[in-house]
PDB file of C-alpha atoms in Angstrom:
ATOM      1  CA  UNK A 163     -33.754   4.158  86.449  1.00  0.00           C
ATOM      2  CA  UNK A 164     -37.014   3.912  88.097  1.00  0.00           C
ATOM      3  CA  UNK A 165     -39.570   5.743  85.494  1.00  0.00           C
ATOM      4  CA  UNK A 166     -42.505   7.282  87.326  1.00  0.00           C
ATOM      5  CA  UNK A 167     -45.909   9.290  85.801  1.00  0.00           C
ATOM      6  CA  UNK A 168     -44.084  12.925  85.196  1.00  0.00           C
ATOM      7  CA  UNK A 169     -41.510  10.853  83.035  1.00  0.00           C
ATOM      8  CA  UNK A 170     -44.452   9.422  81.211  1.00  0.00           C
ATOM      9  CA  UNK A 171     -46.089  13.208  80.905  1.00  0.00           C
ATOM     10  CA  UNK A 172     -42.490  14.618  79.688  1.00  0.00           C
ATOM     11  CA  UNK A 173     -41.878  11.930  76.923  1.00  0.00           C
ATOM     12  CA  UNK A 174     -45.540  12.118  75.646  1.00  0.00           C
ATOM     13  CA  UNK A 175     -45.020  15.786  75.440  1.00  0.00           C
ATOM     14  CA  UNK A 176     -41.662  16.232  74.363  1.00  0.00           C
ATOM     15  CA  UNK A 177     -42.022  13.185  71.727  1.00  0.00           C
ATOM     16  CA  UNK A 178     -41.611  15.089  68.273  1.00  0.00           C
ATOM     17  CA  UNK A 179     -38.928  17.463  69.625  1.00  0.00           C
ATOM     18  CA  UNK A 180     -36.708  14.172  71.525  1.00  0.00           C
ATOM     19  CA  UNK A 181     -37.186  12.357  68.113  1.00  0.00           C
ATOM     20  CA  UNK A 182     -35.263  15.242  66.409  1.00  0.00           C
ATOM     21  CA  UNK A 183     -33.164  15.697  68.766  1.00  0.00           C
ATOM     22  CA  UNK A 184     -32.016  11.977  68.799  1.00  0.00           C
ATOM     23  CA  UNK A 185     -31.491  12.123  65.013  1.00  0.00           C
ATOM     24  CA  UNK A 186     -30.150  15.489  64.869  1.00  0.00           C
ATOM     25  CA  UNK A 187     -27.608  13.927  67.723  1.00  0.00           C
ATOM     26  CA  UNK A 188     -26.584  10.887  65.383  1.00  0.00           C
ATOM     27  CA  UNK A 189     -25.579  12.823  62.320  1.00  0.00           C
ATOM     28  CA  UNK A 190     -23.830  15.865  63.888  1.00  0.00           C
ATOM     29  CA  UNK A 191     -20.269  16.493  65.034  1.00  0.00           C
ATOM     30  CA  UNK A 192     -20.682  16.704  68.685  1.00  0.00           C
ATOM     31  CA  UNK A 193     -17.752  18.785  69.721  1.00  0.00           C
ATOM     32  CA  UNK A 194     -17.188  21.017  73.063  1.00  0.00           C
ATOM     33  CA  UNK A 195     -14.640  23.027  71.173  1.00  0.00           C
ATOM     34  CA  UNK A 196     -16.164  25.737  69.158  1.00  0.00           C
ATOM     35  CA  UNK A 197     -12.830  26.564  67.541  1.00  0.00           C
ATOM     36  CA  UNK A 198     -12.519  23.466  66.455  1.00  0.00           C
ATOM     37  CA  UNK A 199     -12.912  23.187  62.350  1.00  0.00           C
ATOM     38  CA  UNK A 200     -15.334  20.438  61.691  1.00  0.00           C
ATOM     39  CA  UNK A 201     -12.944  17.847  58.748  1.00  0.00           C
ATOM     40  CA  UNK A 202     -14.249  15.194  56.400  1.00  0.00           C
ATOM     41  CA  UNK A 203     -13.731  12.203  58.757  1.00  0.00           C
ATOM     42  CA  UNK A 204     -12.691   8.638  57.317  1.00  0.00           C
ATOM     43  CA  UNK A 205     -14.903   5.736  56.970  1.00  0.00           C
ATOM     44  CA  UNK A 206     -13.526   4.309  60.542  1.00  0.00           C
ATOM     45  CA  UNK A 207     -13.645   7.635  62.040  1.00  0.00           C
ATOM     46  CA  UNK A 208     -16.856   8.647  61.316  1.00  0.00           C
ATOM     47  CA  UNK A 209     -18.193   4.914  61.984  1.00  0.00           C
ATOM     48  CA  UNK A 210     -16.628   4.851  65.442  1.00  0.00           C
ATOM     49  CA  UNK A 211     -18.112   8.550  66.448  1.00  0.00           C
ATOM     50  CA  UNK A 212     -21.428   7.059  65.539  1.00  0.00           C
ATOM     51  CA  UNK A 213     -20.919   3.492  67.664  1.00  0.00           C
ATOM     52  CA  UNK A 214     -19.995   5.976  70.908  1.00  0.00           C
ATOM     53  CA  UNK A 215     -22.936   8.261  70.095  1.00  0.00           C
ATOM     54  CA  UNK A 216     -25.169   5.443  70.512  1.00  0.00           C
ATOM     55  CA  UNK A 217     -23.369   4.665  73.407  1.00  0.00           C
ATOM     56  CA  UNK A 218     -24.569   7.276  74.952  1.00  0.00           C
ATOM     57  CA  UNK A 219     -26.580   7.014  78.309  1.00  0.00           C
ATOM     58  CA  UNK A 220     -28.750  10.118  77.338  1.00  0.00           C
ATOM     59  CA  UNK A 221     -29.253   8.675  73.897  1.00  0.00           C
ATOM     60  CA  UNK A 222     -30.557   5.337  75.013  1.00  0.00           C
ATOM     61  CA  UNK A 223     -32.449   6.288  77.896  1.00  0.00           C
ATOM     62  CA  UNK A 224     -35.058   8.751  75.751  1.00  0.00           C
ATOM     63  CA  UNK A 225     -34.235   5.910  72.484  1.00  0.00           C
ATOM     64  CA  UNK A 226     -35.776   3.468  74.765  1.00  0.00           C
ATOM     65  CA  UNK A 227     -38.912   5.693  75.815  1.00  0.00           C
ATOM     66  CA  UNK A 228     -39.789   6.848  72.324  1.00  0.00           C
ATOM     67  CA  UNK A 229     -39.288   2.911  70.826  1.00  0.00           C
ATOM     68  CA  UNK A 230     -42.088   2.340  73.847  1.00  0.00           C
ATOM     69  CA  UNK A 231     -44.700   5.205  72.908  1.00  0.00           C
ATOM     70  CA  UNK A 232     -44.234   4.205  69.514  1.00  0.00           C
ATOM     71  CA  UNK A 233     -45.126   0.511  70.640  1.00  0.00           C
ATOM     72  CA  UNK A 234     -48.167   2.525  72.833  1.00  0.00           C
ATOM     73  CA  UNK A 235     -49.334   4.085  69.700  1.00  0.00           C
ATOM     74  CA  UNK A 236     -49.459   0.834  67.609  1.00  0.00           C
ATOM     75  CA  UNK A 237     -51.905  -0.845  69.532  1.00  0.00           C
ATOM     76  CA  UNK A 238     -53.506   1.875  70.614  1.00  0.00           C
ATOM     77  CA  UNK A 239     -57.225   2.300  68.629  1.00  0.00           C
ATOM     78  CA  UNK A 240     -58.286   5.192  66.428  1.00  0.00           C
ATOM     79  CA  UNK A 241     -60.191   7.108  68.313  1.00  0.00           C
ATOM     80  CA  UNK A 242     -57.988   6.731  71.974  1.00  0.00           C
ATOM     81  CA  UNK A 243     -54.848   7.831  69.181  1.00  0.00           C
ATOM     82  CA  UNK A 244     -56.713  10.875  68.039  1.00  0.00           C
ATOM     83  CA  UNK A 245     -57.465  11.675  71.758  1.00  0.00           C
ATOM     84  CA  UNK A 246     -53.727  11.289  72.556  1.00  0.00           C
ATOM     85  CA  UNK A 247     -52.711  13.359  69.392  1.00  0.00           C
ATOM     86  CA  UNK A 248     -55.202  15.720  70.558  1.00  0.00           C
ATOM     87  CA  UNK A 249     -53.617  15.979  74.105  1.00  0.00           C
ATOM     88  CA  UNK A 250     -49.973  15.974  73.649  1.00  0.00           C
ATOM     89  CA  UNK A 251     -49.056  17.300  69.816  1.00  0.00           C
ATOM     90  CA  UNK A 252     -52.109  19.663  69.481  1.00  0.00           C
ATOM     91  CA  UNK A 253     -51.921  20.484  73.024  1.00  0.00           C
ATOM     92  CA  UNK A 254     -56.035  20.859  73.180  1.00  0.00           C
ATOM     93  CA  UNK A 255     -57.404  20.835  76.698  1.00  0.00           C
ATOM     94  CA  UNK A 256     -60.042  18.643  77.834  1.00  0.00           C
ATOM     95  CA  UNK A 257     -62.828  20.014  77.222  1.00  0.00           C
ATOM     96  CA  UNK A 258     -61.954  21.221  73.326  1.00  0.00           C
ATOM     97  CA  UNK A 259     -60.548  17.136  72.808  1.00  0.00           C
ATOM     98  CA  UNK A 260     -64.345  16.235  74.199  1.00  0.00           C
ATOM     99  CA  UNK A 261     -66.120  18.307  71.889  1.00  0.00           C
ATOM    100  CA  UNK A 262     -64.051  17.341  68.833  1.00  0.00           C
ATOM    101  CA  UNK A 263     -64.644  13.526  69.260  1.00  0.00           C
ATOM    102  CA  UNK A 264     -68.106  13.974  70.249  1.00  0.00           C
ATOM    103  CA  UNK A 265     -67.352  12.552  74.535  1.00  0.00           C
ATOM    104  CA  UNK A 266     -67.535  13.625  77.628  1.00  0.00           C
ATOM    105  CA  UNK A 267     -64.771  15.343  79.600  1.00  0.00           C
ATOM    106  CA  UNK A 268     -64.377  12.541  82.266  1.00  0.00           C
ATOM    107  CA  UNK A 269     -64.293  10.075  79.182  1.00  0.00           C
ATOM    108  CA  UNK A 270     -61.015  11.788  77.722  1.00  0.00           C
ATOM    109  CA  UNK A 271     -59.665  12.110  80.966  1.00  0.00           C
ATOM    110  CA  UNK A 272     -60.222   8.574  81.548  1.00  0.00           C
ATOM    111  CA  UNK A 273     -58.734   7.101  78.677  1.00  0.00           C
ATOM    112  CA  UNK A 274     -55.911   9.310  78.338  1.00  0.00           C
ATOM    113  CA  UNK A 275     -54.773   8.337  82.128  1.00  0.00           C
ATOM    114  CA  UNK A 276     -55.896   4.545  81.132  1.00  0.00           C
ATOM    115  CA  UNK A 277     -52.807   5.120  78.107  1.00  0.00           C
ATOM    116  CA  UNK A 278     -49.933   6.745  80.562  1.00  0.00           C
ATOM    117  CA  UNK A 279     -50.902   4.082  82.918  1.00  0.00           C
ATOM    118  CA  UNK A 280     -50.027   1.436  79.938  1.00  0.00           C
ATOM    119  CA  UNK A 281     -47.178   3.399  78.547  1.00  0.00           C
ATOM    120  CA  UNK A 282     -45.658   3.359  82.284  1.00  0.00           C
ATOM    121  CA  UNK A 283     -45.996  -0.157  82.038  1.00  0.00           C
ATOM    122  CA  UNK A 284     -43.932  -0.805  79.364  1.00  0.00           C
ATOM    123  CA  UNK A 285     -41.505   1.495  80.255  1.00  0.00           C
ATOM    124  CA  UNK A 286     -41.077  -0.356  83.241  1.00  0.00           C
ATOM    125  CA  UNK A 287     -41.725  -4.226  81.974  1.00  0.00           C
ATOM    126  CA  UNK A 288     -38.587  -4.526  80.375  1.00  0.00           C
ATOM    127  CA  UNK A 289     -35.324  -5.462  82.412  1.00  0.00           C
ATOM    128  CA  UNK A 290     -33.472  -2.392  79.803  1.00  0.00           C
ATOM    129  CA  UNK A 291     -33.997   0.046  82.100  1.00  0.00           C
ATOM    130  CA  UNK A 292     -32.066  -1.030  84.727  1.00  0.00           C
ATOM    131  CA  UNK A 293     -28.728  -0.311  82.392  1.00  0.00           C
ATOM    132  CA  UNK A 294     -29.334   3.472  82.115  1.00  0.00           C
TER     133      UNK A 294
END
């Protein structure tokens, strides 16, 4: 999978709802049959359901992107963080980001393309997405 800029723009927006998703995924009984009766599996059971959960192509694929923004987010500085946080959790535009950290509108703009440009980078620098 090639990842492109709206891929970037999906996973920084969707990042706190994928992460729940992912671990919601990991510790429920995915089943297609709603009749079905959920049992108490077995120690193999339930430990092979989890090994072809993280099988999963889905499961890896958005894994992989939120191990990377978390990666982003580590080395990103305090104030480019807050600007991101600003952005894609608090969902501020622009302008309200620039007045709260005291910048222009072209300077949040800026730096907030500068960080999708990086985070597209390391989505794409390692050889893992080529298995998805």
């Amino acid at each position: 999978m090639k990842y492109n800029y709206k891929d970037v723009d999906y996973y920084l927006r969707c990042y706190n709802k994928l992460k729940l998703e992912l671990n919601l995924f990991l510790v429920t009984n995915i089943t297609n049959d709603k009749s079905e009766v959920p049992t108490q599996k077995t120690g193999r059971e339930a430990e092979s359901s989890l090994i072809s959960k993280l099988d999963d192509v889905n499961y890896k694929k958005n894994k992989y992107a939120l191990d990377c923004i978390d990666k982003l987010y580590k080395n990103m500085d305090s104030e480019t963080y807050k600007i991101m946080r600003y952005r894609y959790v608090d969902r501020l535009s622009y302008d309200h980001i620039a007045l709260k950290v005291y910048t222009s509108k072209m300077t949040v703009r800026r730096r907030i393309k500068k960080e999708k440009e990086k985070l597209l980078k390391i989505l794409r620098k390692s050889e893992h997405f080529e298995h998805f």
